[in-house]
XYZ file of C-alpha atoms in Angstrom:
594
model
C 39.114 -48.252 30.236
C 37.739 -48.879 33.836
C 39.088 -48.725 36.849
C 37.528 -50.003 40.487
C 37.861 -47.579 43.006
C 38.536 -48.929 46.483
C 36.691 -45.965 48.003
C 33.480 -47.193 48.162
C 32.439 -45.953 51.363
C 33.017 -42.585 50.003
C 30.559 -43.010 46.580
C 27.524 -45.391 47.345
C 24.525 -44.618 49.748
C 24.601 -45.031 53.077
C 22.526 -48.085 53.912
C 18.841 -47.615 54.298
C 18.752 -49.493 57.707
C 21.909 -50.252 59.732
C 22.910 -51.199 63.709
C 25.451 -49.195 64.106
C 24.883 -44.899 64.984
C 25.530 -43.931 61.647
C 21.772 -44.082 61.406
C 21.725 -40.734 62.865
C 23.693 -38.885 60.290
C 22.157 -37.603 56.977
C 23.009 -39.413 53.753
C 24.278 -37.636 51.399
C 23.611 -37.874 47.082
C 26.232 -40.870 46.349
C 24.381 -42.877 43.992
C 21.121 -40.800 43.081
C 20.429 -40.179 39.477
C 20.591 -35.999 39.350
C 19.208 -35.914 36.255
C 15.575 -37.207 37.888
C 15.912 -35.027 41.073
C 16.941 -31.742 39.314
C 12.879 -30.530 37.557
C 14.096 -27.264 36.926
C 16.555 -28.218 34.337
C 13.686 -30.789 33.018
C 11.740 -27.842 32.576
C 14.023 -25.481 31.201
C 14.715 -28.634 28.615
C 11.424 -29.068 27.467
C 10.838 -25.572 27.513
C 13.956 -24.200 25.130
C 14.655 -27.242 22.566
C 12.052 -28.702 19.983
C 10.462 -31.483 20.772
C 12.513 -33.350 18.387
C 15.670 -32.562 19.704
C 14.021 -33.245 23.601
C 13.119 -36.831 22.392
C 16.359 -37.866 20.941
C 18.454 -36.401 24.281
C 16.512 -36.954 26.939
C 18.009 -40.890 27.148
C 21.352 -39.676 26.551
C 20.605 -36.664 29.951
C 19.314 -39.603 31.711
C 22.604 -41.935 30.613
C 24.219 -38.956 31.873
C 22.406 -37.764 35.287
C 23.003 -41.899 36.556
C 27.023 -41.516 35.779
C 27.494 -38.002 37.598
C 25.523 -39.436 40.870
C 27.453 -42.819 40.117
C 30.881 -43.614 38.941
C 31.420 -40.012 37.847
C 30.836 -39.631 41.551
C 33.165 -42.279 42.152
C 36.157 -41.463 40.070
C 36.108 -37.598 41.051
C 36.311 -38.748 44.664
C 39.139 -41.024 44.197
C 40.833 -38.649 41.392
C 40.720 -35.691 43.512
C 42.981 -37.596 46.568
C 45.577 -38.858 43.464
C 46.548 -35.827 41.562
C 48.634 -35.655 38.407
C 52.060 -36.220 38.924
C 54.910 -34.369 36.894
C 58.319 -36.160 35.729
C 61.078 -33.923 34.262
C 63.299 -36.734 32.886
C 63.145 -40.378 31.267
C 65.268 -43.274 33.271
C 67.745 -42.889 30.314
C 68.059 -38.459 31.749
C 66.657 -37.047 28.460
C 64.376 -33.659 28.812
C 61.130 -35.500 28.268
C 58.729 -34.133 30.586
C 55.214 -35.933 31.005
C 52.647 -36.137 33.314
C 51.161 -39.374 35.052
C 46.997 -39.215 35.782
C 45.164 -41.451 38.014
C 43.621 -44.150 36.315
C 40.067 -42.651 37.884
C 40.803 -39.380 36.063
C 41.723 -41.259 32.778
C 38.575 -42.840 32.685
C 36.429 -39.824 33.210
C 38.360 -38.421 30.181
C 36.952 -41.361 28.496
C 33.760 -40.696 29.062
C 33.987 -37.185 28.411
C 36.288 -37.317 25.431
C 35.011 -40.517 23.814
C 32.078 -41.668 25.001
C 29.735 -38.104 24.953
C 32.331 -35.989 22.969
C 31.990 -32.867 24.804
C 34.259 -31.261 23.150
C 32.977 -31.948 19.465
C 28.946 -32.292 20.222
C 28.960 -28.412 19.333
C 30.981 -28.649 16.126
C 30.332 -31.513 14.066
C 27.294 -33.926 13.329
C 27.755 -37.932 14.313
C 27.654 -37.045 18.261
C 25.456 -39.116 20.371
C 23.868 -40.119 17.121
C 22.714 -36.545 16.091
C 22.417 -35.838 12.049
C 23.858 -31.678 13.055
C 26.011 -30.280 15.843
C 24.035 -29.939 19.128
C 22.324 -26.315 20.096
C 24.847 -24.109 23.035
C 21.978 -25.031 25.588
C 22.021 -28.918 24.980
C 26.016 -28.897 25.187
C 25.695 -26.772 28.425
C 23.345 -28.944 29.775
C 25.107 -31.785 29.632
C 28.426 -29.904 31.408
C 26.047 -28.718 34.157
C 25.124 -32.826 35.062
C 28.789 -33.892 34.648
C 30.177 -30.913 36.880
C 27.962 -31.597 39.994
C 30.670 -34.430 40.228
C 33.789 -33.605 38.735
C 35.335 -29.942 38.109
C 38.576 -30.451 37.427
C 37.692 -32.016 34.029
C 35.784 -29.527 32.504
C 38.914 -27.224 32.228
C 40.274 -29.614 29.138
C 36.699 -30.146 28.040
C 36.107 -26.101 27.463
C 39.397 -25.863 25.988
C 39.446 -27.973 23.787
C 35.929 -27.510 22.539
C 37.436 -23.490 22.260
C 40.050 -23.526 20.636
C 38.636 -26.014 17.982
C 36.287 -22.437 17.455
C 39.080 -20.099 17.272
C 41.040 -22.430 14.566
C 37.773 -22.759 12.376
C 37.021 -19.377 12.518
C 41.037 -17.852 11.825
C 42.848 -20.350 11.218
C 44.632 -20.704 7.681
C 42.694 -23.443 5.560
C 46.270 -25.411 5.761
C 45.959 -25.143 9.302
C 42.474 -26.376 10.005
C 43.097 -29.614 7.211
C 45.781 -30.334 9.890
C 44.385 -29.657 13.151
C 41.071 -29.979 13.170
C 40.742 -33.777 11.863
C 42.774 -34.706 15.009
C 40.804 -32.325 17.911
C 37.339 -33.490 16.451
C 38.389 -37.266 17.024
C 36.513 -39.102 18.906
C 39.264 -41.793 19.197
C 41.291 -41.356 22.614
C 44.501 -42.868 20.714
C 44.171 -39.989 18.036
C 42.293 -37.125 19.320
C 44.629 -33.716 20.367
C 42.956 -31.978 23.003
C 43.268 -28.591 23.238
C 44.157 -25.437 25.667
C 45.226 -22.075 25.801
C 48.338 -20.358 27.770
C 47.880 -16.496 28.442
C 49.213 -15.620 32.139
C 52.569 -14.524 32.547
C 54.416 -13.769 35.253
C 54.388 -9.996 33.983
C 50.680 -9.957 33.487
C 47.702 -11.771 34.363
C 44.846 -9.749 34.058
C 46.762 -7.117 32.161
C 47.626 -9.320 29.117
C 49.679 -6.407 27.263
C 52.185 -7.260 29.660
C 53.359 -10.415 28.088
C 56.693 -10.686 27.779
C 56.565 -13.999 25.515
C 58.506 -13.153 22.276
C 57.648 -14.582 18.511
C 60.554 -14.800 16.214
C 60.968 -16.001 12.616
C 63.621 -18.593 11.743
C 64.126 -19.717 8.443
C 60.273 -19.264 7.840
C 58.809 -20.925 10.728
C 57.781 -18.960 13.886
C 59.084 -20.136 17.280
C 58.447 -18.602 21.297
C 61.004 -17.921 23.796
C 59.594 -17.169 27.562
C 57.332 -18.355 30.349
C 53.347 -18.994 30.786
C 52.695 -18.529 34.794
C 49.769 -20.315 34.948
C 49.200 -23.030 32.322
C 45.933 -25.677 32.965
C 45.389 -28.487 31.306
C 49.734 -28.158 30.463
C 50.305 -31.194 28.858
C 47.563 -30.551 26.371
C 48.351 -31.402 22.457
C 48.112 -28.110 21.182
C 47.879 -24.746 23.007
C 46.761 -21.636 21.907
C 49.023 -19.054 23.102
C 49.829 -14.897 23.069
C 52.710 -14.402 21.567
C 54.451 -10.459 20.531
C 56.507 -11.010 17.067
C 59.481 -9.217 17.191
C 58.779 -5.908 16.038
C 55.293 -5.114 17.073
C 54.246 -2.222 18.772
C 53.850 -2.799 22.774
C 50.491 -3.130 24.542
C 47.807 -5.657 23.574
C 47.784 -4.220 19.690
C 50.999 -6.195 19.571
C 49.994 -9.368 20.259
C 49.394 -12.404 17.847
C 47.551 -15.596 18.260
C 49.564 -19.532 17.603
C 48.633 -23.004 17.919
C 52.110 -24.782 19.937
C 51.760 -28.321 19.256
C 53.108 -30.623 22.153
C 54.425 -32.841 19.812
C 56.243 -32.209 15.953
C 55.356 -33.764 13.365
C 58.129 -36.642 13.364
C 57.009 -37.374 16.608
C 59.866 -35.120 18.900
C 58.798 -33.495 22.035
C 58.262 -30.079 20.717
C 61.047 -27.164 22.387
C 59.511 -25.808 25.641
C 59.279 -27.499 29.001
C 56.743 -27.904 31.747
C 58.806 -26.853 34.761
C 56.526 -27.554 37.746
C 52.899 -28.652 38.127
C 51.344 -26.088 40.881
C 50.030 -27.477 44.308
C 46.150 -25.934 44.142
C 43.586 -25.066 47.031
C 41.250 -26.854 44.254
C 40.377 -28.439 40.632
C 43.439 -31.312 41.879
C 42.311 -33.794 39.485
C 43.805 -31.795 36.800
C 47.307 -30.616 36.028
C 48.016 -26.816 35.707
C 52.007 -25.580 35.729
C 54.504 -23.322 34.629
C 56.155 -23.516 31.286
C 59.123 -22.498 29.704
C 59.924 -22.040 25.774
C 62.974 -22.538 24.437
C 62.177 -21.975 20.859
C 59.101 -24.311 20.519
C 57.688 -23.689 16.943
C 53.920 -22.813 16.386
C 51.725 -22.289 14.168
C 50.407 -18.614 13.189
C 46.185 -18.012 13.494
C 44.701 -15.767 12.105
C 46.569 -11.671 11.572
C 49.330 -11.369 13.316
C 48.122 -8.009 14.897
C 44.492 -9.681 15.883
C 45.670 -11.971 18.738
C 44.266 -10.513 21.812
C 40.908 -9.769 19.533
C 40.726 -13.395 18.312
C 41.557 -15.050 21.704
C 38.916 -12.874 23.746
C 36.422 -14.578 21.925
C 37.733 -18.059 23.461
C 37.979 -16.334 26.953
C 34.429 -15.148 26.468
C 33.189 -19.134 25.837
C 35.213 -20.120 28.703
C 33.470 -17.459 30.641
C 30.007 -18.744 30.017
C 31.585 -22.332 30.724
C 32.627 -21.434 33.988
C 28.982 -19.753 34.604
C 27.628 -23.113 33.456
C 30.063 -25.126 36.361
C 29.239 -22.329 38.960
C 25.594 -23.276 38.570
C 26.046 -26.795 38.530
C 28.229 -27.038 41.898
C 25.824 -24.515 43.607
C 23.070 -27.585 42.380
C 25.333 -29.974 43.862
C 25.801 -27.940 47.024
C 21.706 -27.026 47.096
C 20.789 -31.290 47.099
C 23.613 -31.746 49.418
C 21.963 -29.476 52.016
C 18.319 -30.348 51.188
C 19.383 -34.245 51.764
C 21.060 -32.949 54.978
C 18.418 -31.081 56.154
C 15.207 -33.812 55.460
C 17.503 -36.853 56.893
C 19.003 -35.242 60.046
C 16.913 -34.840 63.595
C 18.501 -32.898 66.237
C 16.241 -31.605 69.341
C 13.697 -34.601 68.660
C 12.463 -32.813 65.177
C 14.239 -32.854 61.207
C 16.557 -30.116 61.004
C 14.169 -28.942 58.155
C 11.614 -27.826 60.391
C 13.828 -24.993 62.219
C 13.159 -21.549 60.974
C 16.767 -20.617 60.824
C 17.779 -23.118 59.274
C 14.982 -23.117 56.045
C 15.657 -19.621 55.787
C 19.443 -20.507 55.363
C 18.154 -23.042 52.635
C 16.421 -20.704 50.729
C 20.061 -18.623 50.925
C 21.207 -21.294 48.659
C 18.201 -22.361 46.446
C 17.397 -18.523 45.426
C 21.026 -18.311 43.313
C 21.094 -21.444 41.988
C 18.175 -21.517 40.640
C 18.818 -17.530 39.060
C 22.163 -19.421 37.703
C 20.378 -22.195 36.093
C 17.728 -19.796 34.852
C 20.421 -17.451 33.397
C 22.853 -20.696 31.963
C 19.760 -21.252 29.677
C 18.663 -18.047 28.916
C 22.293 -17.295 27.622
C 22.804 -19.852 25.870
C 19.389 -19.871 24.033
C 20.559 -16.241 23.082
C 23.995 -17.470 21.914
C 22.134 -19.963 19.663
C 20.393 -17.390 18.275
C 23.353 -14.493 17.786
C 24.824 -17.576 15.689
C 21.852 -17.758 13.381
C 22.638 -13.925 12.921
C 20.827 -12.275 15.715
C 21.810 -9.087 15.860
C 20.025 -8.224 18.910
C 20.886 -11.681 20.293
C 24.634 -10.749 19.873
C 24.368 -7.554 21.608
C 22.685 -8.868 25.189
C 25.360 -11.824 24.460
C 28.130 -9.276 25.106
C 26.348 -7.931 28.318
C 25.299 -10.991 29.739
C 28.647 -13.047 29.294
C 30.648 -11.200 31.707
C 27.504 -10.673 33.978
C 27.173 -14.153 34.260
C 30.392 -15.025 34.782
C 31.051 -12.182 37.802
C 27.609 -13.038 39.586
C 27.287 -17.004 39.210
C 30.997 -17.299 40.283
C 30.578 -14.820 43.366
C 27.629 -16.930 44.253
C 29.195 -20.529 43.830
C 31.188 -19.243 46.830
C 28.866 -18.224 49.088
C 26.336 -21.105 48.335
C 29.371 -23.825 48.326
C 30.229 -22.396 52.039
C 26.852 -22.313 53.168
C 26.196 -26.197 52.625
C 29.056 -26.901 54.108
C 27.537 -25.532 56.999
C 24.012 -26.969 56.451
C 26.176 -30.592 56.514
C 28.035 -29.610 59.650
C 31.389 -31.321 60.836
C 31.141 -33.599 58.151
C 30.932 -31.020 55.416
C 34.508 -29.840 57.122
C 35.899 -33.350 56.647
C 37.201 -34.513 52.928
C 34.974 -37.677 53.313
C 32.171 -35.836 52.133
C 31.739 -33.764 49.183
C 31.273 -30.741 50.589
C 35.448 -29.301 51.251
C 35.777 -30.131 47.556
C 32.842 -28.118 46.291
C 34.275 -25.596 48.674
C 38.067 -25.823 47.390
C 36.607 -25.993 43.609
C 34.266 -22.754 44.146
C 37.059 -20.582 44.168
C 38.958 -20.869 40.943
C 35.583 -19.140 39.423
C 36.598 -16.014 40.870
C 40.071 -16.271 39.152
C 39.806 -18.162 35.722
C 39.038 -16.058 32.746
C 39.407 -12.601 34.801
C 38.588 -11.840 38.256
C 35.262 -10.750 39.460
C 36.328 -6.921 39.057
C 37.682 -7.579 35.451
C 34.424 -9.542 34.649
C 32.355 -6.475 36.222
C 34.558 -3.426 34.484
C 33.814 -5.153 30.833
C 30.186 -5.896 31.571
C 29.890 -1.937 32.603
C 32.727 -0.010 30.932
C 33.076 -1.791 27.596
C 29.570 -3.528 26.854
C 27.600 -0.666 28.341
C 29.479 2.147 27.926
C 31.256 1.425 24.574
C 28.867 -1.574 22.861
C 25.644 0.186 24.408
C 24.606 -3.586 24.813
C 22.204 -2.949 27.723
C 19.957 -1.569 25.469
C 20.045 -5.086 23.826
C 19.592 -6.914 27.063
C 16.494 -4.439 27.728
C 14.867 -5.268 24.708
C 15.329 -9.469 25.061
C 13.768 -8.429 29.185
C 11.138 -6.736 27.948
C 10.046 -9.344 25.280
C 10.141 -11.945 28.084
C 8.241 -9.703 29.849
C 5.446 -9.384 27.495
C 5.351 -12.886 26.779
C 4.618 -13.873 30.089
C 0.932 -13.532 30.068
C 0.679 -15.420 33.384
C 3.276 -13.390 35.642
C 1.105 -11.632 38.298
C 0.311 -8.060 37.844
C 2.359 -6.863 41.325
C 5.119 -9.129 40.324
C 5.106 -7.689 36.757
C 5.224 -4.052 38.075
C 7.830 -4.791 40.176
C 9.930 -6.345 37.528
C 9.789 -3.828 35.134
C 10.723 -1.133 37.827
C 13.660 -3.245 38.860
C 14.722 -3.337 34.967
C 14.428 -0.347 34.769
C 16.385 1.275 38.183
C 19.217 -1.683 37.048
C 19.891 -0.181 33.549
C 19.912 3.426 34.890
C 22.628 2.558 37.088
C 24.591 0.838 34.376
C 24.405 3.824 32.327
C 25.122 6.504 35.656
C 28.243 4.171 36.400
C 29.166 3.556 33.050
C 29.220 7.338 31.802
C 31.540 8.259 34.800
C 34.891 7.159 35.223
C 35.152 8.308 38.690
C 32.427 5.828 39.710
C 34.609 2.658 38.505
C 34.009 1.614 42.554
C 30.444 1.218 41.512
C 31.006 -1.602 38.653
C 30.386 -4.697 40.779
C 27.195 -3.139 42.231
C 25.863 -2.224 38.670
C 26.588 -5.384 36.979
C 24.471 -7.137 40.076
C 22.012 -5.504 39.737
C 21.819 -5.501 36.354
C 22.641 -9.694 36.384
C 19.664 -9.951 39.420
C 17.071 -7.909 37.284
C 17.961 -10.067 34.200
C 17.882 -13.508 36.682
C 14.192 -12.117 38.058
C 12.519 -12.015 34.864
C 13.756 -14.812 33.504
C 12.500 -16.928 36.584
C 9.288 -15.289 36.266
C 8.606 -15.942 32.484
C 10.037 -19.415 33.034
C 7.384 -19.870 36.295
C 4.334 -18.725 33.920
C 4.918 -21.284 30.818
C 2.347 -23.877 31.100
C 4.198 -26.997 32.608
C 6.988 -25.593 34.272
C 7.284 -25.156 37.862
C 5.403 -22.255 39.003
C 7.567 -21.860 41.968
C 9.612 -20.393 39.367
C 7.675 -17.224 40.447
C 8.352 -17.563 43.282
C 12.026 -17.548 42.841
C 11.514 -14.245 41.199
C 9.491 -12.643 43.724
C 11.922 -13.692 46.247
C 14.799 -12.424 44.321
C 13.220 -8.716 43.874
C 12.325 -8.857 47.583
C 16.009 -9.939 48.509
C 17.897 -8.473 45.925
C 16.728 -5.614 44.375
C 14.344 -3.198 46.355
C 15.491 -1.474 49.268
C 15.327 -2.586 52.925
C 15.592 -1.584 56.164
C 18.091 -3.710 58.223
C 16.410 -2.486 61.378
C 12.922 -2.882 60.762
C 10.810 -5.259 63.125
C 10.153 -8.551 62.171
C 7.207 -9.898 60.080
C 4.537 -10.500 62.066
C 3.423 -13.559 60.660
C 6.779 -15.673 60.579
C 7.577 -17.625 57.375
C 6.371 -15.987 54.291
C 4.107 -18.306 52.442
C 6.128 -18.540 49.265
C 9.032 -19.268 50.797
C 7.207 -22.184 52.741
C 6.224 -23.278 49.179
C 9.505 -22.875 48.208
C 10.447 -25.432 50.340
C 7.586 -27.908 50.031
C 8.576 -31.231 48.509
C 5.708 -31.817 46.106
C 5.336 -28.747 43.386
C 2.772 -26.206 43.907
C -0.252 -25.853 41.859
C -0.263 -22.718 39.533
C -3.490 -22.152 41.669
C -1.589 -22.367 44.418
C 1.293 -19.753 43.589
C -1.209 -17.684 41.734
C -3.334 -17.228 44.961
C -0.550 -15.656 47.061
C -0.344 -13.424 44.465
C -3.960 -12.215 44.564
């Protein structure tokens, strides 16, 4: 499928000479290739998979960073102004609700769906030619390209490529012979994409509030009530909370089932979508409210392990949306960097004013802590599935931490190159009010930032006792980084070491639940500083990764007084390097240290 957008002034580069005035506004990255322009996640590439597995991806990243500053670019533009459209009835009045996409959003799900198999590559072998399933960090890697043009998208990509996990792992043998066959497909005329429904109008975050009832008939288990907030609604089979008549109240009541859209004769299955909402953001895609009316499902797994067995798919959406937070605050970073470089004002580039390159560096400092901490995650997720024990435990820790601080950031970040682009950023001509709109939904997806921060401190600290996990992977990177700077290295392990105490203070205290958010920052910035700085000292990597860290203790994580006097010497020289275009030498970086 392909479809010609008629948008074109939105999605190719402005002209490199022109007539007109234009000339005096900054382009923006229509049409580069941000696979090439983005070293850090070159790096972080050659530095976390083989060689072997580098060598048979790499053309396959490249395939992919030319699409997302291309027609990915293109079709997210022109799918984001056409959103889905919901009709209740056929012309003939029969209850047969379905939902109309864009022809620009149908063909990004063919490129997703068919073409790179997102939602398989992690599963099966046979994916962009690859004899096993890829690694967490290659799969990630290739969400974090597609994001920095399309959002919306990546809602049925991670649910799908979720629930196919939750039905391997519990589903009934019977069960996975008949779903899994079908959600694996790489045909578009076959495959069932997947999703899962948990919101209620009774309870969002608190999901033992679901009203949704299970009952038996004749055998067969069917759902009567509503799902509040349902994305991806018209997907082919949902996973779904469901109490079975009976069961105890509260969360232990709950049970897990697969609701297929569609029965196996071919009838619209009983429960109907009964609006599609009007959202600040993620428009390309179609999220509603549903009603069931009896619509049969499948059981998964025991009936009293629903909440238990569906956490684990809220956990992998989590990192997901970690993953999308870091690539729009990429997005947003080369947005403002091509802003700043290609736009005079006061007879000098914009680039050269002091206030603005520190506001630069305001972006570039979390976005690259995200990236570092998207790869650092999943590297340990890859390894907690080869039976890491200690792998498993910083997993649990670092999920939720990720997902709170990346998704904070995206905000902040998203916001701030709006500003960096001016007017235009304020305009929906230009990327920036979408990245802006899109930010948000991080915050809210998969539990708000104080749900995120309560299970990072109050259940993986206090009850899993998982930051003593995470200290042990720190410290390892740590001691493997032979080249971090002795100062830099001391102030690292002091900042591990402060972060964890307050996680445990906070944790062991129920009266200081106020103090969650601030632990788990602190906790997510000491993680993010170390892992910069072990990146910066691997022989061929950036070495301004250490400067990322240094910045990050300076800004983040050691006190400061917000009426001290100025610097007398302006500019630090890191953050000058920071913002250099050529790399540094690891002469260079090292010397500042000395």
């Amino acid at each position: 499928m392909s479809f010609q957008p008629n948008y074109s002034e939105y999605v190719r580069p402005r002209p490199a000479t022109s007539n007109q005035s234009s000339q005096h506004l900054a382009p923006d990255c229509a049409g580069l290739d941000f696979y090439a322009i983005d070293r850090g996640l070159r790096d972080l590439l050659s530095l976390y998979l083989s060689a072997d597995q580098r060598q048979q991806l790499d053309p396959h990243f490249e395939r992919m960073g030319r699409l997302a500053g291309g027609r990915l670019n293109a079709l997210a533009t022109v799918a984001d102004k056409n959103p889905p459209v919901l009709h209740a009835r056929t012309r003939w009045g029969e209850d047969e609700d379905w939902i109309d996409y864009h022809p620009a959003y149908q063909e990004m799900e063919h490129i997703a769906f068919g073409d790179f198999q997102f939602h398989a590559m992690g599963h099966r072998a046979g994916v962009l030619g690859c004899s096993e399933p890829l690694p967490p960090l290659a799969k990630y890697a290739f969400q974090y390209l597609f994001v920095q043009s399309e959002f919306g998208q990546m809602c049925p990509i991670s649910v799908t490529d979720t629930s196919i996990h939750l039905i391997r792992k519990y589903g009934s043998a019977e069960l996975q012979q008949k779903l899994l066959p079908r959600m694996l497909s790489d045909d578009m005329e076959t495959l069932w994409k997947g999703t899962q429904f948990m919101t209620e109008k009774a309870g969002g975050s608190d999901v033992g509030a679901v009203e949704t009832v299970a009952r038996q008939i004749d055998g067969r288990w069917h759902l009567f009530g509503e799902k509040w907030f349902s994305s991806h609604t018209d997907a082919d089979i949902a996973l779904i909370l469901a109490r079975p008549e009976g069961a105890p109240a509260g969360t232990k009541g709950l049970a897990l089932f697969a609701m297929p859209r569609r029965l196996e004769d071919g009838s619209r299955n009983a429960y109907r979508i009964v609006r599609l909402k009007d959202k600040l953001g993620t428009r390309s895609m179609a999220s509603g409210e549903l009603r069931l009316e009896g619509a049969f499902a499948y059981p998964v797994g025991a009936l009293d392990q629903g909440l238990k067995q569906m956490m684990e798919q809220v956990n992998l959406s989590r990192l997901s949306h970690a993953v999308r937070a870091a690539a729009m605050m990429r997005r947003c970073l080369n947005e403002s960097m091509q802003a700043a470089r290609h736009r005079s004002a006061f007879g000098s580039p914009v680039i050269a004013y002091p206030l603005l390159r520190r506001q630069l560096l305001k972006l570039m400092l979390p976005t690259e802590a995200a990236l570092s901490m998207v790869m650092a995650t999943a590297d340990l997720m890859h390894k907690a599935n080869q039976g890491d024990a200690t792998a498993r435990d910083a997993l649990r820790l670092l999920t939720p931490l990720i997902k709170f601080r990346a998704c904070r950031d995206n905000i902040v970040v998203a916001t701030g190159a709006m500003e960096v682009r001016g007017g235009n950023g304020y305009i929906e001509d230009f990327v920036n009010a979408r990245l802006v709109r899109d930010a948000h939904i991080g915050v809210l997806w998969e539990g708000t930032s104080n749900i995120n921060a309560l299970d990072a401190i109050q259940r993986a600290v206090r009850k899993n006792g998982a930051h003593n996990a995470l200290k042990s992977v720190l410290a390892a990177r740590l001691e493997q980084g032979t080249g971090i700077p002795a100062r830099l290295r001391q102030a690292l392990q002091t900042s591990l070491d402060r972060a964890v105490a307050l996680a445990e203070s906070v944790a062991a205290n129920a009266r200081h639940e106020g103090e969650v958010r601030r632990a788990a920052s602190g906790l997510y910035y000491a993680a993010a500083a170390i892992v910069l700085a072990w990146e910066g000292a691997q022989p061929g990597v950036d070495a301004r990764r250490l400067l990322l860290s240094d910045a990050l203790v300076r800004t983040r994580l050691v006190p400061r007084d917000p009426l001290a006097g100025p610097d007398e010497e302006g500019e630090p020289a890191g953050d000058a390097m920071l913002l250099r275009a050529e790399a540094p030498t690891p002469n260079e970086v090292a010397a500042l240290f000395a």
